[in-house]
mmCIF file of C-alpha atoms in Angstrom:
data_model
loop_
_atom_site.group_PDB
_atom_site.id
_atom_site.type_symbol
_atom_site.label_atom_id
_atom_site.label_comp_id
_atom_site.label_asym_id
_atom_site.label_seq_id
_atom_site.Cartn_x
_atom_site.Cartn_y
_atom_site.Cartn_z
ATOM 1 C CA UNK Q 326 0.000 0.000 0.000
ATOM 2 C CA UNK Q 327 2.543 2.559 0.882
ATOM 3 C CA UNK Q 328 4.268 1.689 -2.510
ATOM 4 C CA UNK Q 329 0.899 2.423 -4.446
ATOM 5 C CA UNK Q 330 0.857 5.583 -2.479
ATOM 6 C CA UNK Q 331 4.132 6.946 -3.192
ATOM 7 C CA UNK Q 332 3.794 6.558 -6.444
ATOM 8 C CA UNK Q 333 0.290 8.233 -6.971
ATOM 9 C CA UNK Q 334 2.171 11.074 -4.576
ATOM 10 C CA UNK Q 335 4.876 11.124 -7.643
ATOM 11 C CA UNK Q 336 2.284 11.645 -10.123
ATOM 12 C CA UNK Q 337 0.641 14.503 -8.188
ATOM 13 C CA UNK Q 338 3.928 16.254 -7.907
ATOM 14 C CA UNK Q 339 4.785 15.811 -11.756
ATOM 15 C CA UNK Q 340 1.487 16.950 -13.013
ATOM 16 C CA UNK Q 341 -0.376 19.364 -11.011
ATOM 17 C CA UNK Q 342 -3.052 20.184 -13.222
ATOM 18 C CA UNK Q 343 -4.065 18.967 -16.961
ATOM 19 C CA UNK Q 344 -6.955 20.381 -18.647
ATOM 20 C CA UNK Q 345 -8.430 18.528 -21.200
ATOM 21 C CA UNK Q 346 -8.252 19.002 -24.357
ATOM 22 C CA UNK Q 347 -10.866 21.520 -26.195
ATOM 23 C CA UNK Q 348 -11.567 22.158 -29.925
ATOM 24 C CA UNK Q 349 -10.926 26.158 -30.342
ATOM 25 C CA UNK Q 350 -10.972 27.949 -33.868
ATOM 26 C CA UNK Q 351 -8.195 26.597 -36.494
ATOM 27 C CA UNK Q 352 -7.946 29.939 -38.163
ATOM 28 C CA UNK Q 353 -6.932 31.715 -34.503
ATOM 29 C CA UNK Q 354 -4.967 28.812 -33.456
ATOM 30 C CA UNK Q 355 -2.772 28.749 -36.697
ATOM 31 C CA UNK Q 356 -1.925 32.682 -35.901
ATOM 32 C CA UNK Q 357 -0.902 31.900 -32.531
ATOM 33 C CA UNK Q 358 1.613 29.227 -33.844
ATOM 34 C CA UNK Q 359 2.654 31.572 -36.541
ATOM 35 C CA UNK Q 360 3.729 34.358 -33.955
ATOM 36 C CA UNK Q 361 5.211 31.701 -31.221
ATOM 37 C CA UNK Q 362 7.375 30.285 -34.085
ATOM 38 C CA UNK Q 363 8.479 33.779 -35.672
ATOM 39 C CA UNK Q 364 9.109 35.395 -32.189
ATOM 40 C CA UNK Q 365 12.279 37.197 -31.279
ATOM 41 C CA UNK Q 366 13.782 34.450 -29.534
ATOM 42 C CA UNK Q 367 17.131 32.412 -28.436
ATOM 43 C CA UNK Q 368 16.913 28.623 -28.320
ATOM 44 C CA UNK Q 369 19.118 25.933 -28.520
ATOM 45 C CA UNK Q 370 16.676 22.988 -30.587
ATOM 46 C CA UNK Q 371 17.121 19.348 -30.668
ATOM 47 C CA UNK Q 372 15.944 18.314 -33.991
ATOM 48 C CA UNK Q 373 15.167 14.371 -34.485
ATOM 49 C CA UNK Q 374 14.457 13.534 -38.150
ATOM 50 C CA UNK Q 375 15.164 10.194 -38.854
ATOM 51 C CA UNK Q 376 13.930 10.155 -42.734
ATOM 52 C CA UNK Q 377 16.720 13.024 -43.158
ATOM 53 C CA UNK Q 378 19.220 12.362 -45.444
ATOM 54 C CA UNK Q 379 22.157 13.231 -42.655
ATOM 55 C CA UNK Q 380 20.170 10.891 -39.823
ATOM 56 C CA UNK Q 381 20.153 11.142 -36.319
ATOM 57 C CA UNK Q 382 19.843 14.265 -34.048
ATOM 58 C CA UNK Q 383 21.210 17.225 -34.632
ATOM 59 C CA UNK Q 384 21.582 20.443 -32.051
ATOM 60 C CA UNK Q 385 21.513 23.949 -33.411
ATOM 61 C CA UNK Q 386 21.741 26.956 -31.776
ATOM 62 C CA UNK Q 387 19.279 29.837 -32.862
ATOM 63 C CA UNK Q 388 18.349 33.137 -32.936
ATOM 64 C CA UNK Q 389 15.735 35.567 -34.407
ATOM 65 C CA UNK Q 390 15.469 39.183 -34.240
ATOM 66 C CA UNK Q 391 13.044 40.239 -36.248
ATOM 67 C CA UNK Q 392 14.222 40.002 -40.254
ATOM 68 C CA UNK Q 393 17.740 38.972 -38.638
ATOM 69 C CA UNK Q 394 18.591 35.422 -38.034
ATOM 70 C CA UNK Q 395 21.639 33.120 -37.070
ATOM 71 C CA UNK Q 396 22.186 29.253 -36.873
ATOM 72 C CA UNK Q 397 24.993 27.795 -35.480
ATOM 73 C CA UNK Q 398 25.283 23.475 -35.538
ATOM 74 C CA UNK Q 399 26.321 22.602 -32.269
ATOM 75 C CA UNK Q 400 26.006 18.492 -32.302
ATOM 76 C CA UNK Q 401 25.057 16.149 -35.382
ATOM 77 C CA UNK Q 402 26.215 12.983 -36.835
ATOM 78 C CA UNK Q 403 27.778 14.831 -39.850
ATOM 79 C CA UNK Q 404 31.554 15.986 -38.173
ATOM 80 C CA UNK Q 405 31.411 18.646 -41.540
ATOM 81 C CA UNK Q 406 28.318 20.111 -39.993
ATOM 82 C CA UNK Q 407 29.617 20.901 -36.128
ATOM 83 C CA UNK Q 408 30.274 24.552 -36.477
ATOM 84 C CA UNK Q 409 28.510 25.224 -39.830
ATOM 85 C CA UNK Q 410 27.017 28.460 -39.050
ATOM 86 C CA UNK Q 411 24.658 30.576 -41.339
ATOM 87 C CA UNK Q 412 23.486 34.539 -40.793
ATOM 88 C CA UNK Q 413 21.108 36.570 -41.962
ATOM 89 C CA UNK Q 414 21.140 40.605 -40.771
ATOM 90 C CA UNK Q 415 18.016 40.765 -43.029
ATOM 91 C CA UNK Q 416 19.883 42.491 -46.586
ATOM 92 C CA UNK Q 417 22.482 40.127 -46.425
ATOM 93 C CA UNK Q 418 23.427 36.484 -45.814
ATOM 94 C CA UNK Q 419 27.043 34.726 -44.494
ATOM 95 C CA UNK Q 420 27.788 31.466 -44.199
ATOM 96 C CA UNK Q 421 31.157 29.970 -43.021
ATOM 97 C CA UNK Q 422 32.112 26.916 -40.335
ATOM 98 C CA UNK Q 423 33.354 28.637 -36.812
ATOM 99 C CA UNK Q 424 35.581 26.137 -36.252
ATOM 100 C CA UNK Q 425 37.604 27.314 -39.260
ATOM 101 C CA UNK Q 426 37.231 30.797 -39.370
ATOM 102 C CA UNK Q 427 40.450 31.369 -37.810
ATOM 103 C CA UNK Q 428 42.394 28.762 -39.635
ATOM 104 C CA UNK Q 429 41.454 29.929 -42.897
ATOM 105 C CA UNK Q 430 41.280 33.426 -44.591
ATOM 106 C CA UNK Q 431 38.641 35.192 -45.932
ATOM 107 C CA UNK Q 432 37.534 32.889 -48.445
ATOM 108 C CA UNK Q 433 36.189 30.476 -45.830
ATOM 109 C CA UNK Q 434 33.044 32.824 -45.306
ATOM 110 C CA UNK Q 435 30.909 32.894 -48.129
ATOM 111 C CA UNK Q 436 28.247 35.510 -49.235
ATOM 112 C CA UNK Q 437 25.491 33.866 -50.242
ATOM 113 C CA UNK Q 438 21.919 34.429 -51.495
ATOM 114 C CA UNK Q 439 21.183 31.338 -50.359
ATOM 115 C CA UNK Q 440 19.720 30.157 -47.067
ATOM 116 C CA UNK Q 441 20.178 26.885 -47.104
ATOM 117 C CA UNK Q 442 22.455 25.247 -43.819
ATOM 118 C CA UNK Q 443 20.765 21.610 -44.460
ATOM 119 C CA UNK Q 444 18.578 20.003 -42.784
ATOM 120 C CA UNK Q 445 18.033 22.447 -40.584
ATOM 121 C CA UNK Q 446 16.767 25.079 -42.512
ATOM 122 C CA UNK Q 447 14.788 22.453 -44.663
ATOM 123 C CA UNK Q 448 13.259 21.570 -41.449
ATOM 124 C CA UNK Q 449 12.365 25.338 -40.760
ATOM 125 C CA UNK Q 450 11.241 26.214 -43.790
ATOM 126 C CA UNK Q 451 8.708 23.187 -44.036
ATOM 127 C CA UNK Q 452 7.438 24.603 -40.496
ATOM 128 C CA UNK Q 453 7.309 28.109 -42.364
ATOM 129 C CA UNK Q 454 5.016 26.786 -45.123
ATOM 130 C CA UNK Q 455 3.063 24.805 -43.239
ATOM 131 C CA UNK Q 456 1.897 27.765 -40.648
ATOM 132 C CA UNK Q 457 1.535 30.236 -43.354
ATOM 133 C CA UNK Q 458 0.280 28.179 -46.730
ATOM 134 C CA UNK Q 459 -1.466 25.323 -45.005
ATOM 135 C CA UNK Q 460 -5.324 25.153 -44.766
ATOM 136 C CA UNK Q 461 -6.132 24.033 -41.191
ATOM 137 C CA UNK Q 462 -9.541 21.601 -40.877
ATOM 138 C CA UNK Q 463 -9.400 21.304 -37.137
ATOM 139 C CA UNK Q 464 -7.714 22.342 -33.896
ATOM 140 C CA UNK Q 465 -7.712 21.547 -30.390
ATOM 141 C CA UNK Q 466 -5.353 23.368 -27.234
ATOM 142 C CA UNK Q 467 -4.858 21.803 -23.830
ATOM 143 C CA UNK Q 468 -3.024 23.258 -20.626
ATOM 144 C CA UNK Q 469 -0.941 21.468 -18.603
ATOM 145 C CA UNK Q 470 1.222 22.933 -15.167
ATOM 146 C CA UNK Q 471 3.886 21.040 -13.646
ATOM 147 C CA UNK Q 472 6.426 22.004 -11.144
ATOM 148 C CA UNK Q 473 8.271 23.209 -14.037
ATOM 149 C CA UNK Q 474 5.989 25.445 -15.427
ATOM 150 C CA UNK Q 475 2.615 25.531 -17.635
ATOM 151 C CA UNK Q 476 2.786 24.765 -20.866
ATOM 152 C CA UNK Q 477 -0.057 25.264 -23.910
ATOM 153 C CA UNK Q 478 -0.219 22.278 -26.391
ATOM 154 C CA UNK Q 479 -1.932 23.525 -29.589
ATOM 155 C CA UNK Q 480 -2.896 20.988 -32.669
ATOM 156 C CA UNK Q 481 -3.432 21.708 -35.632
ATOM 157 C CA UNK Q 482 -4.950 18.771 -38.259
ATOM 158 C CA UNK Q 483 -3.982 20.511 -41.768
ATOM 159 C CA UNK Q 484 -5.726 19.315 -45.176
ATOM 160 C CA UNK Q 485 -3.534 16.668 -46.145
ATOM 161 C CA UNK Q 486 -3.748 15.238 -42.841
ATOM 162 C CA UNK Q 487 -0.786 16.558 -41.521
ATOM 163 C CA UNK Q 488 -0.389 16.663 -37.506
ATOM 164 C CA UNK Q 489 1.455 20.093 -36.470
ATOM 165 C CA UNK Q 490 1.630 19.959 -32.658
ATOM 166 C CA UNK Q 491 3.258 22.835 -30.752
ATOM 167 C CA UNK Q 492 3.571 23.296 -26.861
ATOM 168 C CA UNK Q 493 4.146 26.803 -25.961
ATOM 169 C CA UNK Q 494 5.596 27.931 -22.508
ATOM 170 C CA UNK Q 495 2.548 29.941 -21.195
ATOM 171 C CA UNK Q 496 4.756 32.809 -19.633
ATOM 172 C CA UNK Q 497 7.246 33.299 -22.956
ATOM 173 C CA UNK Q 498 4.684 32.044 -25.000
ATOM 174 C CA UNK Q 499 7.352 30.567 -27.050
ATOM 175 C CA UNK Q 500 7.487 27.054 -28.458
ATOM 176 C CA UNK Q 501 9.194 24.368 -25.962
ATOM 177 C CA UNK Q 502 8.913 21.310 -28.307
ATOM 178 C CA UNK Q 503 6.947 20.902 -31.939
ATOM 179 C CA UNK Q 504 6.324 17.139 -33.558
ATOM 180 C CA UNK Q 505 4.790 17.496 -37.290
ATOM 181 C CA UNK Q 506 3.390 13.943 -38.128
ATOM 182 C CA UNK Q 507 2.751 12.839 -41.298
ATOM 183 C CA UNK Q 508 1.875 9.601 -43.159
ATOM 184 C CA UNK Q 509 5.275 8.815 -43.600
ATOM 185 C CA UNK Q 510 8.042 10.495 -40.622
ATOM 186 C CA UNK Q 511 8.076 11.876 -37.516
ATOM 187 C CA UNK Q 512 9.772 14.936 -37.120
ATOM 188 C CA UNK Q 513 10.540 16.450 -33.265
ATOM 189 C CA UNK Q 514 12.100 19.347 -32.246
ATOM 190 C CA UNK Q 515 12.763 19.768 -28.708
ATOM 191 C CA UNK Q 516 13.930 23.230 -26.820
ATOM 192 C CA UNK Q 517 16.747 22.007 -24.840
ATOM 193 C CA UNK Q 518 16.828 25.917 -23.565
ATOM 194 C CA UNK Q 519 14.832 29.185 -24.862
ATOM 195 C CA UNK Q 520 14.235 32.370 -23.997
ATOM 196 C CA UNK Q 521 13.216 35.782 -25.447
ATOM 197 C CA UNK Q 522 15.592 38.034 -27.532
ATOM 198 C CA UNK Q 523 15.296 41.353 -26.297
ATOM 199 C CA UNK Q 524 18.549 42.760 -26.879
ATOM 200 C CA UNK Q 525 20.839 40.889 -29.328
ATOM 201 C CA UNK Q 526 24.684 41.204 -28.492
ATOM 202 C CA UNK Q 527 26.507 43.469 -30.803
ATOM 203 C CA UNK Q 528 27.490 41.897 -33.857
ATOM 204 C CA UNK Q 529 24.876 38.187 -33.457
ATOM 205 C CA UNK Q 530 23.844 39.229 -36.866
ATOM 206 C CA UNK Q 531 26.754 40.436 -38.576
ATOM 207 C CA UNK Q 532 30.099 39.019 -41.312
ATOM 208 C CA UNK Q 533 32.587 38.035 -38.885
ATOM 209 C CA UNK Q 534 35.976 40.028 -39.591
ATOM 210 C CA UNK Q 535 38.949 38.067 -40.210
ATOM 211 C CA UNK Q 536 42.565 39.673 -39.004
#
């Protein structure tokens, strides 16, 4: 008996409160996601995307300031990716490894129209369409509070049947994990840390200068 007890005493501490979940309007929901995932914000994701062509997890740090962005690969399974960093300061875009930039000269960064760093910015810009092209048939939120925090879990069910789940930290109101579910992968990002951008550093967005 005392066993049983502790652990229903366990559960009560983990989850404090879980509302159920309740349809709300897809059109309203699909804004909110849209804001949460274009907020000024600095996280650190965990991306799992095992149908990827460079498999396994990869960690990338990121932050958005408005039109400016800036990805820097932290961890993957790909050695040429640790490093690999790509910026945007919203007219123009860099990309060059970190790792090198001091080895090198200036022909290790690259301007580049292009803002591709894949799969991470595959993996973005499918979230991108998705929010902002996709026609949403249903949608559902549910609160949950822990010791940790509350959290809002938001689904969307788009057209082709397409699961887009977000949960959003209720205080930040930024995204803490996302899964997108489709008929063939599951894709998961996880926030290993996040926080708002209010003040970017000097120079987050800008070319690196090379001595």
């Amino acid at each position: 008996m005392l066993r049983v007890f502790m652990i229903f005493q366990l559960i009560f501490i983990g989850v404090i409160a879980c509302q159920a979940p309740h349809a709300i309007e897809p059109e309203i929901a699909q804004q909110d996601l849209q804001k949460a995932w274009k907020a000024n914000q600095h996280t650190v994701w965990e991306i799992n995307w095992p149908t990827a062509p460079i498999g396994g997890v990869i960690v990338v740090e990121y932050w958005q300031f408005d039109n400016q962005y800036r990805f820097e690969i932290l961890e993957s399974t790909s050695t040429r990716l640790v490093g690999e960093t790509l910026i945007s300061n919203g007219n123009s875009i860099c990309r060059y490894n970190r790792f090198e930039l001091f080895e090198l000269d200036e022909i290790s960064l690259v301007e580049t129209t292009s803002s591709q760093l894949s799969p991470v910015t595959d993996l973005f810009s499918m979230i991108d369409r998705l929010l902002h092209y996709s026609t949403s048939l249903s949608a559902q939120q549910q609160v949950t509070s822990t010791l940790e925090g509350a959290s809002k879990k938001i689904e969307l069910l788009l057209a082709d049947q397409t699961r887009l789940i977000f949960w959003l930290d209720v205080k930040t109101k930024l995204p803490l994990r996302i899964e997108l579910i489709t008929a063939r992968e599951n894709i998961l990002l996880k926030a290993q840390s996040n926080k708002p951008l209010i003040r970017p550093p000097q120079g987050l967005f800008s070319r690196p200068i090379i001595h």
